[in-house]
Amino acid sequence: MAKVVSLDNLLASVAARRSEAAPWLGALIDAASEKFAHVGLPNRRVEAWRYSDLAKALHETVKVEADLDTPPVLAEACVAAFENGVLNDTKSSYCAMGAQSLRKVLAEKDSPVAGIIGRVNPQADHPIINLNTALMEEGLVLQVPKGVTLATPLHLRFNWSGVDAASADGRHLRILVVLEEGAEATLFESHDGAPSFATVVTELSLAPNSKLTHVRLENFAAAARQTAATVGAIGEKAAYRGFYFSQGGHFARHEALLKLAGEEADARIDAAYMVADKRHCDNTTVMDHAVPNTTSTQVFRGVLAGSSRGVYQGCVKVAQAAQKTDARQLSRAMLLSHRAEIVTKPELEIFADDVKCSHGATAGELDANALFFLRARGIPEAEARAMLVEAFLIEAMDTVENEAMREIVIACAHNWMLRHAGEASHVE
Amino acid sequence: MLEIKDLHVNVFGKEILKGLSLTVPPGEVHAIMGPNGAGKSTTSYTLAGRAGYEVTGGEIDFYGEDVTALSPEERAAKGIFLAFQYPMEIPGVSTMNFLKTAMNAQAKLRNEPELDAAQFLRTVRAAAKELNISEDMLKRPLNVGFSGGEKKRNETLQMALLKPKLAILDEMDSGLDIDALKLVAEGVNKLRAPDRSFLVITHYQRLLDYIVPDVIHILAGGKIVMSGDKSLALQLEENGYDAVINKAA
């Protein structure tokens, strides 16, 4: 059984790490650990974690299933394979695109990323990002030079076979992707298996006119406990295209914390989540419109079965100077069971007066009329339900432009339906 | 052959059908006409097996088998087809994919071989052409943004492809202008066959000018109060439901 992650253990580990760190890193660790020690592991008394009590989840006993899914294989990609939180070079090919292991970068006396890491879109009070900064060890750094378009995607493949349970501190992974002016890249993140406790922070720095496509797939086993954050800054005329798929886990949270930092910066997130049994799936976003003329769009669609819980917290901030901001957010949830739950919390903090901000949230059941229509044409109930659930999510999945990735995502959705269509069918 | 015997049906605890009896032999077209609230839609939904339409007495025999306990999909596989008064719009499901899934599901339930992709395409294209349904309509999500006429033609296409033994047309004429009505009726008439019967449920006589029935039944207060040939529809049109029903009583 896993040792319980405790604040004391974590702080002791931070102190040990601090003593070995290079000066540039030491300064970063100091700032982060001081803040982290102040708040500790977030629980439901912290407003942003009210519906996702991490401290409580880490005290619960989980049982890792015997047969875990194998991670997806994306053809024609450079791979960074993280096995139980450790970068495995023999299974990786990231060097081909000029990426570096974070472990090596952190060991350097004076690193070129010293001024960037942790500073892309600083989250000084975020307990988990601070913890991640203080304990980050493994990860990857990718810089794409000015004007370069990477022909192949980078596949960050995180797989947890359940044997990391011995680590009392959890595993804390950090990814840094810097796109210089006009650069373009595609990032494919897959998360499989059952981490006993992992934090993953992905920092994205998008210089003017750059474009990043970011496809995230959380295909965790039921025992997985992870909280992840995508922290980005989007420069002038730069674009971020995110697609997130998640099946939740014992505790699975992902935050997209994006700052629209240059004029005409544009961020778009489409997300689909399918959660069953007693799983928990939290999608939290903060769109920070800092300058005039920026746009953000987020569309989250979720299907919840069993006694699962989905959380969507979407915050849009518009600074006083950020006139002509256009921000939209939509959350749509379909509940397949009367025991399933969706918590939707939109927040708007608007300090400019000439803006367009919209938000909407719906929660509903499978349409009984549509279900009867399909069945009256001879389509068995389970299959008809699966068709309607897929129809509800397909719009999100169709936004994945890369065909191979889209196929992987759709296959995940199909698998989920095969496993849970029957369970959904006794609910009327 | 459809034989409905003394059928009693409750909807939300209220008895709507109160002893409906009706026989439709193979190859015949029967019409059920009746005033609002008579139980017309309840009849069609009950025959198709919709949840919430609780059979409290009587039976529905279809080719010698009581189907009241069967699911909608099992009834469909036995050859019962309901053309909906208001066909559902289902975003995210393409018409083509829907047709293929339905045809294959029925084949599977009947232990028949599924069509391969090429056979399926040929069959659908040929049937669609007859009904003036474009390729573009087939690619669009099921009924989404279709006009009233397009939706009903799409229902007729499904009927043509699924080849039912009994087709129930629930208010086929609602939402149709006269040209669309003619086109749909023409499509239905082409599907008339010695081994296929039709139950045409309608409020107005107009539809029966185009789909000419062998027998007309008048449904009122949850049971058939009168049956006759097609001239009955003209009597209704002239004198109204009240007069004809009172005369029958």
XYZ file of C-alpha atoms in Angstrom:
677
model
C 0.000 0.000 0.000
C 1.115 3.507 -0.753
C 2.504 5.656 1.995
C 0.308 8.633 2.642
C 1.578 11.831 1.090
C 2.073 14.234 3.973
C 3.049 17.853 4.152
C 5.982 17.072 6.459
C 7.401 14.514 4.069
C 6.978 16.879 1.156
C 8.708 19.747 2.963
C 11.583 17.502 4.011
C 12.035 16.451 0.422
C 11.966 20.057 -0.720
C 14.718 20.930 1.798
C 16.858 18.061 0.528
C 16.316 19.159 -3.051
C 17.134 22.763 -2.193
C 20.506 21.806 -0.738
C 21.635 20.241 -4.016
C 20.165 22.780 -6.420
C 22.109 25.197 -8.603
C 21.719 28.832 -7.456
C 19.250 29.786 -10.212
C 17.078 26.826 -9.349
C 17.501 27.359 -5.613
C 15.938 30.814 -5.865
C 12.955 29.311 -7.701
C 12.560 26.541 -5.135
C 12.739 29.000 -2.229
C 9.934 31.160 -3.533
C 7.728 28.196 -4.384
C 8.302 26.197 -1.201
C 7.616 29.156 1.072
C 4.212 29.668 -0.570
C 3.485 25.964 -0.656
C 4.292 25.502 3.035
C 1.859 28.282 3.818
C -1.142 26.634 2.093
C -0.148 22.972 2.053
C -2.005 20.414 0.010
C -5.245 22.060 -1.071
C -8.490 20.869 0.454
C -12.111 21.950 0.063
C -11.640 24.984 2.289
C -9.557 26.525 -0.489
C -12.130 28.037 -2.864
C -10.503 26.869 -6.106
C -10.410 23.318 -4.690
C -13.813 23.319 -3.087
C -15.220 20.603 -5.336
C -11.946 18.712 -5.687
C -10.482 17.985 -2.295
C -6.988 16.778 -3.085
C -5.853 16.398 0.539
C -8.802 14.112 1.227
C -8.325 12.085 -1.951
C -4.695 11.421 -1.045
C -5.784 9.908 2.258
C -8.168 7.473 0.635
C -7.111 3.955 -0.137
C -7.094 3.017 -3.793
C -6.698 -0.330 -5.411
C -4.877 -0.505 -8.736
C -6.554 -2.791 -11.281
C -4.514 -5.731 -12.507
C -4.866 -5.133 -16.236
C -4.063 -1.563 -17.136
C -4.531 -0.165 -20.635
C -1.476 0.257 -22.784
C -0.701 3.803 -23.824
C -1.594 4.872 -27.374
C 0.987 4.782 -30.129
C 1.055 7.809 -32.382
C 2.713 6.984 -35.681
C 5.277 9.462 -36.987
C 5.859 11.341 -33.765
C 8.885 12.101 -31.630
C 8.291 10.465 -28.285
C 9.209 11.357 -24.743
C 8.264 8.260 -22.770
C 7.767 8.774 -19.054
C 7.425 5.508 -17.185
C 6.186 5.868 -13.649
C 7.320 9.457 -13.755
C 10.818 8.831 -15.079
C 11.917 9.725 -18.602
C 13.013 6.561 -20.363
C 15.577 7.518 -23.009
C 15.710 4.117 -24.647
C 12.027 4.355 -25.521
C 12.211 7.999 -26.536
C 13.079 9.895 -29.677
C 12.647 13.472 -28.535
C 16.268 14.415 -29.236
C 15.468 14.343 -32.949
C 13.519 17.564 -32.543
C 16.017 19.220 -30.252
C 14.218 18.663 -26.967
C 16.188 18.145 -23.750
C 15.580 16.167 -20.619
C 14.582 18.443 -17.740
C 16.807 16.443 -15.407
C 19.840 17.557 -17.427
C 18.666 21.145 -17.660
C 18.146 21.378 -13.903
C 21.627 20.070 -13.234
C 23.260 22.889 -15.233
C 24.948 25.651 -13.287
C 23.555 28.325 -15.538
C 20.692 27.371 -17.740
C 19.276 29.254 -20.706
C 15.787 28.380 -19.454
C 16.494 29.834 -16.010
C 14.610 32.998 -16.824
C 11.693 31.199 -18.438
C 10.763 28.184 -16.343
C 8.178 29.094 -13.741
C 7.837 32.548 -15.254
C 5.789 32.004 -18.413
C 2.520 32.952 -16.744
C 3.466 33.074 -13.068
C 0.994 31.517 -10.622
C 2.612 32.654 -7.393
C -0.213 31.442 -5.138
C -1.052 28.156 -6.783
C -0.311 25.408 -4.235
C 0.196 22.610 -6.723
C 2.278 24.581 -9.196
C 4.452 25.695 -6.282
C 4.788 22.113 -5.101
C 5.657 21.062 -8.635
C 8.268 23.804 -8.949
C 9.827 22.865 -5.621
C 10.018 19.161 -6.395
C 10.239 18.957 -10.183
C 12.803 16.455 -11.277
C 11.765 14.840 -14.531
C 10.364 16.460 -17.612
C 11.225 17.913 -20.957
C 12.247 21.230 -22.420
C 11.533 22.057 -26.052
C 12.437 25.275 -27.785
C 11.301 25.759 -31.349
C 13.386 28.424 -33.088
C 11.998 31.439 -34.894
C 9.986 30.634 -38.001
C 10.385 26.871 -37.685
C 7.413 24.558 -38.112
C 7.921 21.131 -36.576
C 6.767 18.576 -39.129
C 6.107 15.837 -36.584
C 4.207 16.078 -33.315
C 5.900 15.635 -29.953
C 4.245 12.828 -28.038
C 4.592 13.187 -24.282
C 3.661 9.706 -23.193
C 3.067 9.367 -19.475
C 2.379 5.846 -18.368
C 1.971 4.645 -14.805
C 2.008 0.926 -14.166
C 1.137 1.378 -10.491
C 4.616 0.531 -9.158
C 5.389 4.135 -8.228
C 3.383 3.592 -5.071
C 6.554 3.385 -2.993
C 7.226 7.080 -3.496
C 5.823 9.000 -0.555
C 6.248 12.340 -2.308
C 4.486 11.543 -5.509
C 6.054 12.439 -8.827
C 6.289 15.977 -10.115
C 6.817 16.476 -13.797
C 7.466 19.695 -15.634
C 7.270 20.359 -19.346
C 8.421 23.599 -20.897
C 7.638 24.387 -24.519
C 8.857 27.658 -25.962
C 7.742 28.640 -29.439
C 9.787 31.512 -30.779
C 8.349 34.039 -33.190
C 6.334 32.420 -35.993
C 7.139 28.863 -34.876
C 4.543 26.106 -35.048
C 4.313 22.793 -33.217
C 1.920 20.060 -32.194
C 1.997 18.551 -28.733
C 0.266 15.273 -27.942
C 0.067 14.400 -24.263
C -1.206 10.998 -23.208
C -1.691 9.951 -19.603
C -2.355 6.282 -18.903
C -2.351 3.901 -15.981
C -2.584 4.732 -12.313
C -0.180 7.238 -10.733
C -0.493 7.080 -6.953
C 0.087 10.828 -6.872
C 1.447 12.902 -9.736
C 1.549 16.555 -10.621
C 2.276 17.607 -14.180
C 2.816 21.224 -15.104
C 3.130 22.106 -18.776
C 4.392 25.602 -19.427
C 3.749 27.000 -22.861
C 5.373 30.186 -24.043
C 3.987 31.316 -27.378
C 5.858 34.208 -28.994
C 4.117 36.481 -31.522
C 2.672 34.759 -34.584
C 3.390 31.282 -33.254
C 0.851 28.488 -33.167
C 0.577 25.525 -30.852
C -1.802 22.617 -31.222
C -2.139 20.779 -27.930
C -4.013 17.485 -27.697
C -4.300 16.047 -24.197
C -5.618 12.607 -23.481
C -6.214 11.426 -19.926
C -7.018 7.778 -20.195
C -6.393 6.895 -16.586
C -7.286 3.778 -14.659
C -9.767 4.184 -11.810
C -7.050 4.422 -9.136
C -5.176 7.327 -10.746
C -4.488 10.465 -8.752
C -3.105 13.349 -10.717
C -3.462 17.069 -10.815
C -2.110 18.781 -13.879
C -1.867 22.320 -15.129
C -1.249 23.798 -18.531
C 0.159 27.238 -17.932
C 0.551 29.408 -20.976
C 1.203 32.870 -22.276
C 0.035 33.669 -25.773
C 1.747 36.522 -27.573
C 0.596 38.889 -30.286
C -1.265 37.129 -33.116
C -0.269 33.791 -31.654
C -2.771 30.942 -31.396
C -3.345 28.109 -28.950
C -5.579 25.240 -30.059
C -6.328 22.826 -27.245
C -8.289 19.606 -27.252
C -8.684 17.742 -23.983
C -10.133 14.295 -23.454
C -10.462 12.810 -20.008
C -11.973 9.780 -18.323
C -11.269 11.097 -14.847
C -9.704 8.950 -12.150
C -9.784 8.587 -8.401
C -8.703 12.206 -8.560
C -8.043 13.746 -11.961
C -7.834 17.461 -12.390
C -6.525 19.568 -15.217
C -6.279 23.317 -15.222
C -5.716 25.459 -18.280
C -4.312 28.762 -17.068
C -3.800 30.870 -20.146
C -2.803 34.476 -20.435
C -3.674 36.299 -23.627
C -0.651 38.516 -23.461
C -0.394 40.107 -26.907
C -2.972 41.788 -29.121
C -4.953 39.445 -31.366
C -3.840 36.461 -29.341
C -6.377 33.656 -29.640
C -7.041 30.626 -27.474
C -9.513 27.897 -28.234
C -10.203 24.813 -26.116
C -12.553 21.999 -27.047
C -12.956 19.257 -24.492
C -14.772 15.979 -24.089
C -14.875 14.005 -20.869
C -16.481 10.656 -20.163
C -16.594 9.640 -16.542
C -18.046 6.512 -14.962
C -18.207 4.593 -11.695
C -16.977 6.645 -8.756
C -14.468 8.635 -10.734
C -13.737 12.309 -10.356
C -12.901 14.603 -13.265
C -12.136 18.283 -12.786
C -11.611 20.740 -15.624
C -10.652 24.176 -14.449
C -9.754 27.076 -16.709
C -8.600 30.620 -16.228
C -8.493 32.784 -19.336
C -6.634 35.926 -18.493
C -7.229 38.628 -21.091
C -4.495 41.111 -20.330
C -4.386 43.331 -23.428
C -6.924 44.652 -25.976
C -8.330 42.669 -28.910
C -7.878 39.100 -27.751
C -10.222 36.161 -28.124
C -10.843 32.974 -26.192
C -13.316 30.166 -26.740
C -13.881 27.138 -24.571
C -16.415 24.399 -25.136
C -16.517 21.544 -22.611
C -18.777 18.557 -23.150
C -19.048 15.798 -20.600
C -20.864 12.522 -20.158
C -21.240 11.250 -16.604
C -22.330 7.753 -15.639
C -22.461 5.726 -12.430
C -21.894 7.872 -9.362
C -19.157 9.922 -10.952
C -18.541 13.584 -10.427
C -17.556 16.164 -13.000
C -16.376 19.643 -12.162
C -16.081 22.528 -14.572
C -14.774 25.812 -13.248
C -14.298 28.408 -15.941
C -12.941 31.795 -15.054
C -12.556 34.634 -17.529
C -10.573 37.653 -16.437
C -10.580 40.834 -18.482
C -8.118 43.497 -17.415
C -9.120 47.151 -17.510
C -6.978 47.758 -20.565
C -8.275 44.697 -22.406
C -10.961 46.415 -24.494
C -12.576 44.490 -27.373
C -12.039 41.192 -25.623
C -14.198 38.415 -27.041
C -14.480 35.523 -24.585
C -16.904 32.642 -24.797
C -17.354 29.621 -22.640
C -19.838 26.796 -22.761
C -20.245 23.753 -20.556
C -22.615 20.984 -21.565
C -23.037 17.875 -19.472
C -25.073 14.764 -20.092
C -25.931 12.717 -17.038
C -26.529 9.043 -17.761
C -27.329 8.176 -14.183
C -29.283 9.835 -11.406
C -26.311 9.319 -9.093
C -23.870 11.157 -11.348
C -23.143 14.781 -10.619
C -21.847 17.814 -12.484
C -20.656 20.966 -10.776
C -20.408 23.977 -13.056
C -18.917 27.223 -11.847
C -18.454 30.040 -14.333
C -16.700 33.150 -13.071
C -16.313 36.434 -14.868
C -14.002 39.174 -13.629
C -14.375 42.013 -16.076
C -12.736 45.385 -15.617
C -13.068 46.696 -19.189
C -16.325 48.104 -20.562
C -16.214 47.308 -24.271
C -16.082 43.523 -24.306
C -18.094 40.517 -25.409
C -18.159 37.765 -22.810
C -20.610 34.916 -22.852
C -21.012 31.860 -20.771
C -23.528 29.061 -20.733
C -24.039 25.806 -18.947
C -26.477 22.986 -19.512
C -26.948 19.645 -17.822
C -29.392 17.106 -19.146
C -30.156 13.490 -19.749
C -30.103 11.422 -22.881
C -33.029 12.496 -25.089
C -35.768 9.883 -24.595
C -37.442 10.814 -27.893
C -34.254 10.341 -29.871
C -33.575 7.059 -28.081
C -37.044 5.728 -28.955
C -36.636 6.867 -32.560
C -33.410 4.877 -32.970
C -34.831 1.813 -31.218
C -37.978 1.923 -33.354
C -35.663 1.545 -36.349
C -34.275 -1.675 -34.881
C -31.140 -0.334 -33.170
C -30.702 -2.101 -29.803
C -30.868 0.088 -26.735
C -27.208 -0.072 -25.719
C -26.108 0.729 -29.264
C -28.651 3.533 -29.576
C -27.379 5.055 -26.313
C -23.823 4.786 -27.544
C -24.772 6.527 -30.791
C -26.398 9.410 -28.940
C -23.513 9.811 -26.512
C -21.033 9.802 -29.361
C -23.199 12.250 -31.292
C -23.072 14.551 -28.274
C -19.263 14.451 -28.121
C -18.344 14.138 -31.785
C -18.384 17.879 -32.404
C -15.576 18.266 -29.876
C -13.611 15.286 -31.176
C -13.932 16.510 -34.764
C -11.911 19.587 -33.852
C -8.778 17.423 -33.649
C -7.279 18.102 -37.063
C -4.521 15.495 -36.997
C -6.185 12.354 -38.297
C -4.095 9.845 -36.344
C -4.760 11.704 -33.092
C -8.452 12.034 -33.854
C -8.642 8.277 -34.418
C -6.971 7.616 -31.076
C -9.405 9.947 -29.325
C -12.450 8.396 -31.013
C -11.166 4.914 -30.155
C -10.942 5.955 -26.488
C -14.545 7.171 -26.616
C -15.645 3.902 -28.247
C -13.870 1.872 -25.587
C -15.564 3.844 -22.894
C -18.952 3.180 -24.468
C -18.234 -0.541 -24.749
C -17.401 -0.639 -21.071
C -20.185 1.574 -19.859
C -23.064 1.356 -22.351
C -24.586 -1.559 -20.462
C -24.302 0.197 -17.148
C -25.959 3.257 -18.621
C -28.791 1.199 -20.052
C -30.537 0.350 -16.810
C -31.078 3.984 -16.045
C -34.299 5.371 -17.448
C -51.294 -9.811 -40.294
C -51.953 -7.447 -37.421
C -54.674 -8.314 -34.935
C -55.298 -5.950 -32.073
C -57.672 -7.495 -29.552
C -59.441 -5.504 -26.863
C -56.379 -3.357 -26.208
C -56.306 -1.227 -23.070
C -53.446 1.236 -22.634
C -52.578 3.596 -19.813
C -50.384 6.623 -20.264
C -49.183 8.277 -17.049
C -51.812 6.296 -15.164
C -54.678 7.473 -17.353
C -56.517 4.999 -19.553
C -56.367 6.223 -23.163
C -57.200 3.097 -25.180
C -60.266 1.362 -23.831
C -60.741 -1.856 -25.717
C -59.392 -1.187 -29.191
C -59.840 -4.053 -31.640
C -58.639 -4.015 -35.199
C -57.424 -6.448 -37.860
C -55.236 -5.502 -40.796
C -54.686 -8.361 -43.269
C -51.495 -8.501 -45.378
C -51.438 -6.195 -48.384
C -54.255 -3.962 -47.145
C -54.200 -0.293 -46.291
C -56.269 0.664 -43.284
C -56.792 4.180 -42.054
C -57.545 5.250 -38.503
C -59.263 8.598 -38.312
C -60.471 10.318 -35.222
C -60.883 13.602 -33.423
C -58.159 15.116 -31.234
C -57.628 13.132 -28.065
C -59.199 9.958 -29.436
C -56.004 7.959 -28.897
C -54.489 8.008 -32.401
C -50.907 8.743 -31.370
C -51.230 6.410 -28.391
C -52.162 3.634 -30.811
C -49.095 4.204 -32.980
C -46.682 4.511 -30.040
C -48.133 1.437 -28.342
C -47.748 -0.617 -31.503
C -44.101 0.496 -31.791
C -43.429 -0.327 -28.127
C -42.656 3.039 -26.627
C -41.827 3.089 -22.905
C -44.572 4.697 -20.818
C -47.414 3.254 -22.910
C -48.549 0.578 -20.534
C -50.693 -2.231 -21.913
C -53.118 -3.135 -19.113
C -55.285 -5.529 -21.114
C -55.714 -7.206 -24.485
C -53.038 -8.131 -26.973
C -51.291 -7.133 -30.162
C -50.831 -10.188 -32.338
C -48.451 -9.828 -35.236
C -48.345 -12.820 -37.534
C -49.620 -15.006 -34.720
C -47.273 -13.747 -32.003
C -48.199 -11.419 -29.157
C -45.666 -8.600 -29.334
C -46.795 -6.565 -26.318
C -43.800 -7.675 -24.236
C -41.214 -7.006 -26.952
C -38.820 -4.025 -27.038
C -39.115 -1.444 -29.840
C -36.049 -2.898 -31.589
C -37.452 -6.439 -31.456
C -40.721 -5.247 -32.961
C -38.798 -3.395 -35.674
C -36.918 -6.577 -36.508
C -40.259 -8.411 -36.776
C -41.281 -5.909 -39.407
C -43.206 -3.208 -37.562
C -42.268 0.258 -38.753
C -43.495 3.552 -37.355
C -43.186 6.627 -39.578
C -43.094 9.449 -37.029
C -45.364 12.439 -37.057
C -42.390 14.563 -36.052
C -39.160 12.755 -37.001
C -36.373 13.495 -34.530
C -33.457 15.715 -35.424
C -30.285 14.046 -34.195
C -27.186 16.238 -34.536
C -23.938 14.310 -34.672
C -25.385 11.224 -36.395
C -25.133 11.329 -40.177
C -28.180 10.084 -42.079
C -26.023 7.574 -43.928
C -24.507 6.160 -40.754
C -27.946 5.945 -39.151
C -29.369 4.046 -42.136
C -26.480 1.629 -42.141
C -26.665 0.992 -38.399
C -30.424 0.431 -38.545
C -30.266 -1.929 -41.536
C -27.425 -3.948 -40.059
C -29.033 -4.076 -36.612
C -32.241 -5.467 -38.080
C -30.338 -7.985 -40.208
C -28.487 -9.107 -37.097
C -31.668 -9.485 -35.044
C -33.135 -11.571 -37.853
C -29.954 -13.643 -38.258
C -29.525 -12.396 -41.793
C -26.169 -11.410 -43.348
C -25.262 -7.704 -43.121
C -24.859 -5.728 -46.335
C -21.308 -4.948 -47.353
C -20.348 -1.310 -47.928
C -20.792 -1.420 -51.707
C -24.174 -3.170 -51.597
C -25.349 -0.740 -48.950
C -24.343 2.319 -50.972
C -25.991 0.994 -54.124
C -29.211 0.169 -52.302
C -29.422 3.517 -50.529
C -28.592 5.555 -53.617
C -31.206 3.794 -55.715
C -33.911 4.218 -53.069
C -32.933 7.845 -52.405
C -33.132 8.704 -56.095
C -36.711 7.405 -56.289
C -37.668 9.770 -53.484
C -35.725 12.710 -54.847
C -33.337 12.702 -51.867
C -29.952 14.208 -52.693
C -26.528 12.834 -51.747
C -26.061 15.985 -49.735
C -29.104 15.218 -47.581
C -27.733 11.755 -46.859
C -24.469 13.215 -45.637
C -26.115 15.715 -43.317
C -26.863 14.905 -39.677
C -30.138 13.026 -39.341
C -33.069 15.374 -40.093
C -31.112 18.408 -38.882
C -32.236 21.466 -40.809
C -34.485 19.316 -43.027
C -37.773 20.876 -44.139
C -41.023 19.154 -43.165
C -41.185 17.528 -46.593
C -37.563 16.370 -46.439
C -38.127 14.776 -43.053
C -41.137 12.829 -44.311
C -39.289 11.765 -47.452
C -36.489 10.600 -45.200
C -39.004 8.533 -43.210
C -40.244 7.050 -46.473
C -36.681 6.239 -47.472
C -36.175 4.382 -44.198
C -39.378 2.475 -44.870
C -38.198 1.558 -48.356
C -34.855 0.307 -47.040
C -36.125 -1.549 -43.981
C -38.926 -3.280 -45.913
C -41.402 -3.671 -43.050
C -44.410 -5.985 -43.047
C -46.486 -3.336 -41.340
C -45.946 0.388 -41.784
C -47.713 2.717 -39.371
C -47.899 6.231 -40.768
C -48.578 8.615 -37.898
C -50.079 11.874 -39.239
C -47.893 11.628 -42.329
C -49.445 14.821 -43.701
C -48.692 17.135 -40.790
C -46.342 19.904 -41.743
C -46.564 19.178 -45.455
C -47.746 21.409 -48.263
C -49.689 19.825 -51.091
C -46.658 19.200 -53.350
C -44.665 17.582 -50.577
C -47.682 15.506 -49.618
C -48.060 14.213 -53.168
C -44.398 13.267 -53.339
C -44.475 11.406 -50.029
C -47.743 9.651 -50.909
C -46.279 8.598 -54.237
C -43.312 7.119 -52.387
C -45.614 5.248 -50.029
C -47.805 3.957 -52.857
C -44.760 2.503 -54.593
C -44.118 0.461 -51.468
C -47.550 -1.146 -51.463
C -47.105 -4.892 -51.796
C -49.115 -8.069 -51.211
C -47.091 -8.929 -48.095
C -47.022 -5.423 -46.645
C -49.855 -3.727 -44.838
C -50.291 -0.095 -43.858
C -51.985 1.601 -40.966
C -52.492 5.235 -41.887
C -53.304 7.406 -38.895
C -54.684 10.786 -39.806
C -56.883 13.574 -38.631
C -57.804 14.830 -42.091
C -59.339 13.190 -45.083
C -56.915 14.950 -47.426
C -54.119 12.378 -47.064
C -56.523 9.600 -48.051
C -57.020 11.192 -51.477
C -53.447 10.236 -52.164
C -53.034 7.058 -50.148
C -56.318 5.325 -50.806
C -57.316 2.960 -47.997
C -59.199 -0.335 -48.231
C -60.839 0.223 -44.875
C -61.354 3.269 -42.675
C -61.811 2.980 -38.906
C -63.050 5.767 -36.736
C -61.384 5.956 -33.346
C -63.156 7.825 -30.575
C -62.884 7.609 -26.813
C -60.174 4.953 -27.022
C -61.956 2.412 -29.213
C -63.035 1.866 -32.791
C -66.600 3.108 -33.074
C -67.160 2.601 -36.757
C -65.480 0.993 -39.774
C -66.263 1.276 -43.455
C -64.833 1.813 -46.914
C -63.219 4.998 -48.197
C -66.543 6.791 -48.541
C -66.545 7.093 -44.748
C -63.800 9.682 -44.998
C -65.987 11.831 -47.239
C -68.873 11.609 -44.788
C -66.536 12.817 -42.042
C -65.281 15.653 -44.165
C -68.867 16.760 -44.867
C -70.516 16.272 -41.491
C -67.655 16.377 -38.973
C -66.648 13.797 -36.379
C -69.413 14.576 -33.886
C -72.275 13.947 -36.284
C -70.848 10.720 -37.681
C -69.871 9.335 -34.265
C -73.261 10.234 -32.739
C -75.017 8.550 -35.616
C -72.925 5.423 -35.004
C -73.678 5.416 -31.285
